[in-house]
Amino acid sequence: MSGNRLIIALSKGRMQDDALELFARAGIVVNESELNSRKLIIDSSDRRHSFVLVKPSDVPTYVEYGVADAGICGRDVLLESRANVHEPLDLKFGHCKIAVAGKREVVGEDYNLLATVRVATKYPRITTDYFHAKGVPIEVVTLSGSVELSPLLGLSDRIVDLVETGRTLKENGLEVIDVITESTARLIVNRASLHLKRAAVSDLISSITAALN
Ligand code: PRP
């Protein structure tokens, strides 16, 4: 993290295009040839910013440890990671919900408090907190993808997963039982970079704020 160049961790996948579009509106442009390469570190045209492309759930880790000065990730990932980072901006894209869902024939919140409910999820902490607050005993089965498969195969009674359009649930015969929270993309900043690279970080926050309006 030398000089005033900022290293920004970006979630690969569903948020990547929206994030790069927002940076372009903020005047931070990445060349098409860099984007089409398989490089995992790409520079902006003015070379004042470098982007590292990482798995969404890893963005808070890169930023908390300071190997990236800033990052963009969903609020879902941030809540699950509990990373100690500064969160200056809601970027208003990547809207989704974190919801409890289950098979149509067993939907409902009438949990038997004497029987353990098995819940599959990519969000073990959010899931545990939610069910503990309701006093419902659960066993969490942590998966890293295709969570909707789990009730279909009898691996779990419920899932806690991200719902964007609702299509994956619908096409697999599942329904939302309860919405735990909503999520959008957030800009996060390493707490030391806030001070050590104050000018560059505040330029970044102001230009993204202007691009959002
Ligand atoms: C997410 C999520 C759901 C799906 C929801 O998975 O875990 O499976 O998207 O989107 P929808 O409501 O628009 O159908 P993702 O595509 O990130 O892949 P994964 O299953 O490998 O985690």
Tab-separated table of C-alpha atoms and ligand atoms in Angstrom:
chain	number	residue	atom	x	y	z
A	1	MET	CA	0.000	0.000	0.000
A	2	SER	CA	2.659	2.514	-0.984
A	3	GLY	CA	2.093	6.152	-1.870
A	4	ASN	CA	-1.415	7.261	-2.506
A	5	ARG	CA	-2.433	4.473	-4.851
A	6	LEU	CA	-5.550	2.784	-3.498
A	7	ILE	CA	-6.067	-0.939	-3.678
A	8	ILE	CA	-9.744	-1.845	-3.936
A	9	ALA	CA	-11.138	-5.352	-3.437
A	10	LEU	CA	-14.034	-6.158	-5.750
A	11	SER	CA	-16.489	-9.056	-5.517
A	12	LYS	CA	-16.240	-11.277	-8.575
A	13	GLY	CA	-19.571	-12.304	-10.022
A	14	ARG	CA	-22.996	-10.712	-9.685
A	15	MET	CA	-21.795	-7.337	-8.331
A	16	GLN	CA	-18.702	-6.891	-10.463
A	17	ASP	CA	-20.298	-5.160	-13.460
A	18	ASP	CA	-22.393	-2.756	-11.362
A	19	ALA	CA	-19.344	-1.895	-9.261
A	20	LEU	CA	-17.122	-1.217	-12.285
A	21	GLU	CA	-19.885	0.865	-13.867
A	22	LEU	CA	-20.126	2.948	-10.692
A	23	PHE	CA	-16.338	3.444	-10.634
A	24	ALA	CA	-16.433	4.500	-14.314
A	25	ARG	CA	-19.102	7.123	-13.476
A	26	ALA	CA	-16.800	8.255	-10.658
A	27	GLY	CA	-13.995	8.714	-13.222
A	28	ILE	CA	-12.086	5.547	-12.284
A	29	VAL	CA	-11.918	3.575	-15.502
A	30	VAL	CA	-10.496	0.128	-16.185
A	31	ASN	CA	-9.367	-0.760	-19.721
A	32	GLU	CA	-11.413	-3.385	-21.518
A	33	SER	CA	-8.263	-5.427	-22.273
A	34	GLU	CA	-7.409	-5.637	-18.547
A	35	LEU	CA	-10.983	-6.704	-17.771
A	36	ASN	CA	-10.953	-9.422	-20.395
A	37	SER	CA	-7.674	-10.846	-19.121
A	38	ARG	CA	-7.428	-13.464	-16.364
A	39	LYS	CA	-5.376	-11.103	-14.207
A	40	LEU	CA	-6.512	-10.875	-10.584
A	41	ILE	CA	-4.952	-7.436	-10.048
A	42	ILE	CA	-5.944	-4.811	-12.594
A	43	ASP	CA	-5.061	-1.131	-12.700
A	44	SER	CA	-7.280	1.821	-13.533
A	45	SER	CA	-6.233	3.791	-16.630
A	46	ASP	CA	-4.781	6.594	-14.481
A	47	ARG	CA	-2.910	3.984	-12.394
A	48	ARG	CA	-4.089	5.654	-9.191
A	49	HIS	CA	-6.229	2.651	-8.294
A	50	SER	CA	-5.686	-1.096	-8.474
A	51	PHE	CA	-8.534	-3.565	-8.244
A	52	VAL	CA	-8.153	-7.033	-6.785
A	53	LEU	CA	-10.868	-9.450	-7.855
A	54	VAL	CA	-11.844	-11.820	-5.058
A	55	LYS	CA	-14.702	-14.060	-3.919
A	56	PRO	CA	-17.498	-11.933	-2.415
A	57	SER	CA	-17.156	-13.455	1.051
A	58	ASP	CA	-13.411	-12.647	1.070
A	59	VAL	CA	-13.770	-8.878	0.434
A	60	PRO	CA	-14.148	-7.918	4.143
A	61	THR	CA	-11.058	-10.022	5.009
A	62	TYR	CA	-8.822	-8.255	2.453
A	63	VAL	CA	-10.029	-4.873	3.703
A	64	GLU	CA	-9.894	-5.661	7.433
A	65	TYR	CA	-6.303	-6.934	7.110
A	66	GLY	CA	-5.353	-3.834	5.106
A	67	VAL	CA	-4.043	-5.581	1.991
A	68	ALA	CA	-6.836	-3.661	0.263
A	69	ASP	CA	-7.605	-0.086	1.331
A	70	ALA	CA	-11.239	-0.345	0.300
A	71	GLY	CA	-13.720	-2.814	-1.102
A	72	ILE	CA	-17.222	-3.344	-2.367
A	73	CYS	CA	-19.330	-6.150	-0.991
A	74	GLY	CA	-22.900	-6.908	-0.003
A	75	ARG	CA	-24.261	-6.072	3.441
A	76	ASP	CA	-25.036	-9.798	3.748
A	77	VAL	CA	-21.347	-10.677	3.524
A	78	LEU	CA	-20.415	-7.865	5.892
A	79	LEU	CA	-22.906	-8.966	8.552
A	80	GLU	CA	-21.715	-12.539	8.321
A	81	SER	CA	-18.009	-11.610	8.502
A	82	ARG	CA	-18.352	-9.127	11.399
A	83	ALA	CA	-15.198	-7.491	9.994
A	84	ASN	CA	-14.022	-4.359	11.753
A	85	VAL	CA	-14.067	-1.946	8.797
A	86	HIS	CA	-15.438	1.532	8.120
A	87	GLU	CA	-18.645	1.462	6.039
A	88	PRO	CA	-19.147	4.951	4.599
A	89	LEU	CA	-21.581	4.341	1.728
A	90	ASP	CA	-24.638	2.354	0.713
A	91	LEU	CA	-24.147	1.993	-3.046
A	92	LYS	CA	-27.833	1.227	-3.750
A	93	PHE	CA	-27.265	-1.679	-6.115
A	94	GLY	CA	-27.254	-5.421	-5.493
A	95	HIS	CA	-30.604	-5.356	-3.666
A	96	CYS	CA	-31.475	-8.703	-2.149
A	97	LYS	CA	-32.903	-10.259	0.990
A	98	ILE	CA	-31.536	-12.817	3.377
A	99	ALA	CA	-34.484	-15.081	4.015
A	100	VAL	CA	-35.521	-18.278	5.713
A	101	ALA	CA	-37.118	-20.599	3.163
A	102	GLY	CA	-38.459	-24.103	3.020
A	103	LYS	CA	-40.528	-26.519	0.970
A	104	ARG	CA	-44.065	-25.334	0.182
A	105	GLU	CA	-45.715	-28.110	2.161
A	106	VAL	CA	-43.752	-27.374	5.349
A	107	VAL	CA	-43.688	-23.579	5.319
A	108	GLY	CA	-44.667	-21.743	8.464
A	109	GLU	CA	-43.058	-20.572	11.624
A	110	ASP	CA	-44.643	-23.158	13.897
A	111	TYR	CA	-41.319	-24.590	15.025
A	112	ASN	CA	-41.460	-27.388	17.568
A	113	LEU	CA	-39.280	-25.938	20.306
A	114	LEU	CA	-38.395	-29.410	21.539
A	115	ALA	CA	-37.066	-30.640	18.197
A	116	THR	CA	-33.895	-29.344	16.558
A	117	VAL	CA	-34.439	-27.747	13.164
A	118	ARG	CA	-31.704	-28.419	10.646
A	119	VAL	CA	-30.878	-25.315	8.594
A	120	ALA	CA	-28.520	-25.214	5.613
A	121	THR	CA	-26.841	-21.926	4.750
A	122	LYS	CA	-23.839	-19.942	3.557
A	123	TYR	CA	-24.501	-17.628	6.531
A	124	PRO	CA	-23.956	-19.673	9.727
A	125	ARG	CA	-23.631	-16.659	12.044
A	126	ILE	CA	-26.679	-14.780	10.742
A	127	THR	CA	-28.656	-18.038	10.895
A	128	THR	CA	-27.585	-18.871	14.446
A	129	ASP	CA	-28.363	-15.346	15.700
A	130	TYR	CA	-31.801	-15.362	14.047
A	131	PHE	CA	-32.957	-18.708	15.437
A	132	HIS	CA	-31.391	-18.128	18.868
A	133	ALA	CA	-33.333	-14.865	19.144
A	134	LYS	CA	-36.505	-16.892	18.526
A	135	GLY	CA	-35.474	-19.569	21.011
A	136	VAL	CA	-35.584	-22.247	18.312
A	137	PRO	CA	-32.909	-24.951	18.647
A	138	ILE	CA	-31.088	-25.512	15.359
A	139	GLU	CA	-28.299	-27.472	13.810
A	140	VAL	CA	-26.535	-25.437	11.108
A	141	VAL	CA	-25.283	-27.207	7.998
A	142	THR	CA	-22.803	-24.860	6.327
A	143	LEU	CA	-22.701	-25.061	2.525
A	144	SER	CA	-20.897	-22.828	0.042
A	145	GLY	CA	-23.411	-22.842	-2.814
A	146	SER	CA	-26.578	-24.345	-4.341
A	147	VAL	CA	-28.141	-24.160	-0.875
A	148	GLU	CA	-31.652	-24.658	-2.341
A	149	LEU	CA	-30.778	-28.291	-3.051
A	150	SER	CA	-30.567	-29.132	0.597
A	151	PRO	CA	-34.290	-29.355	1.577
A	152	LEU	CA	-35.009	-31.139	-1.703
A	153	LEU	CA	-32.571	-33.896	-0.791
A	154	GLY	CA	-33.573	-34.030	2.872
A	155	LEU	CA	-30.287	-32.570	4.108
A	156	SER	CA	-32.112	-29.780	5.946
A	157	ASP	CA	-35.601	-28.672	7.011
A	158	ARG	CA	-35.013	-25.032	6.148
A	159	ILE	CA	-32.450	-22.849	4.404
A	160	VAL	CA	-31.237	-19.323	5.061
A	161	ASP	CA	-30.126	-17.850	1.774
A	162	LEU	CA	-29.931	-14.796	-0.390
A	163	VAL	CA	-33.038	-14.108	-2.480
A	164	GLU	CA	-32.752	-11.659	-5.348
A	165	THR	CA	-35.447	-12.326	-7.965
A	166	GLY	CA	-36.910	-15.319	-6.107
A	167	ARG	CA	-36.525	-17.455	-9.220
A	168	THR	CA	-34.221	-20.097	-7.715
A	169	LEU	CA	-36.622	-20.689	-4.816
A	170	LYS	CA	-39.656	-20.844	-7.092
A	171	GLU	CA	-38.127	-23.199	-9.616
A	172	ASN	CA	-37.150	-25.569	-6.819
A	173	GLY	CA	-40.529	-25.592	-5.085
A	174	LEU	CA	-39.373	-23.493	-2.124
A	175	GLU	CA	-40.972	-20.462	-0.468
A	176	VAL	CA	-39.850	-17.616	1.745
A	177	ILE	CA	-40.953	-18.141	5.354
A	178	ASP	CA	-39.436	-14.992	6.846
A	179	VAL	CA	-37.142	-12.180	5.705
A	180	ILE	CA	-34.252	-11.761	8.146
A	181	THR	CA	-32.815	-8.593	6.623
A	182	GLU	CA	-32.267	-6.684	3.378
A	183	SER	CA	-28.933	-6.163	1.692
A	184	THR	CA	-27.332	-3.803	-0.812
A	185	ALA	CA	-23.751	-3.255	-1.942
A	186	ARG	CA	-21.576	-1.251	0.452
A	187	LEU	CA	-18.287	0.605	0.131
A	188	ILE	CA	-15.999	-0.463	2.967
A	189	VAL	CA	-12.666	1.086	3.966
A	190	ASN	CA	-9.763	-0.194	6.051
A	191	ARG	CA	-9.588	1.759	9.323
A	192	ALA	CA	-5.836	2.475	9.057
A	193	SER	CA	-6.123	3.605	5.407
A	194	LEU	CA	-8.708	6.160	6.540
A	195	HIS	CA	-5.861	7.963	8.321
A	196	LEU	CA	-2.736	6.919	6.377
A	197	LYS	CA	-4.264	7.673	2.966
A	198	ARG	CA	-6.747	10.275	4.109
A	199	ALA	CA	-6.667	12.408	0.931
A	200	ALA	CA	-6.976	9.516	-1.511
A	201	VAL	CA	-9.741	7.839	0.539
A	202	SER	CA	-11.743	11.020	0.881
A	203	ASP	CA	-11.359	11.680	-2.891
A	204	LEU	CA	-12.674	8.171	-3.515
A	205	ILE	CA	-15.663	8.628	-1.199
A	206	SER	CA	-16.522	12.045	-2.705
A	207	SER	CA	-16.274	10.873	-6.305
A	208	ILE	CA	-18.408	7.793	-5.624
A	209	THR	CA	-20.949	9.915	-3.721
A	210	ALA	CA	-21.141	12.279	-6.732
A	211	ALA	CA	-21.554	9.303	-9.099
A	212	LEU	CA	-24.443	7.976	-6.974
A	213	ASN	CA	-26.384	11.247	-7.197
B	1	PRP	C1	-27.464	-16.934	-4.984
B	1	PRP	C2	-28.285	-17.443	-3.824
B	1	PRP	C3	-29.422	-18.128	-4.521
B	1	PRP	C4	-29.640	-17.297	-5.765
B	1	PRP	C5	-30.787	-16.342	-5.553
B	1	PRP	O1	-26.634	-17.935	-5.423
B	1	PRP	O2	-27.523	-18.261	-2.972
B	1	PRP	O3	-29.068	-19.448	-4.857
B	1	PRP	O4	-28.435	-16.563	-5.979
B	1	PRP	O5	-31.041	-15.573	-6.687
B	1	PRP	P1	-32.512	-15.437	-7.291
B	1	PRP	O6	-33.441	-15.105	-6.152
B	1	PRP	O7	-32.408	-14.298	-8.279
B	1	PRP	O8	-32.877	-16.726	-7.957
B	1	PRP	P2	-25.464	-17.656	-6.459
B	1	PRP	O9	-26.026	-17.413	-7.816
B	1	PRP	O10	-24.614	-16.563	-5.933
B	1	PRP	O11	-24.717	-19.020	-6.526
B	1	PRP	P3	-24.399	-20.130	-5.432
B	1	PRP	O12	-25.639	-20.956	-5.278
B	1	PRP	O13	-23.277	-20.900	-6.009
B	1	PRP	O14	-24.012	-19.428	-4.149
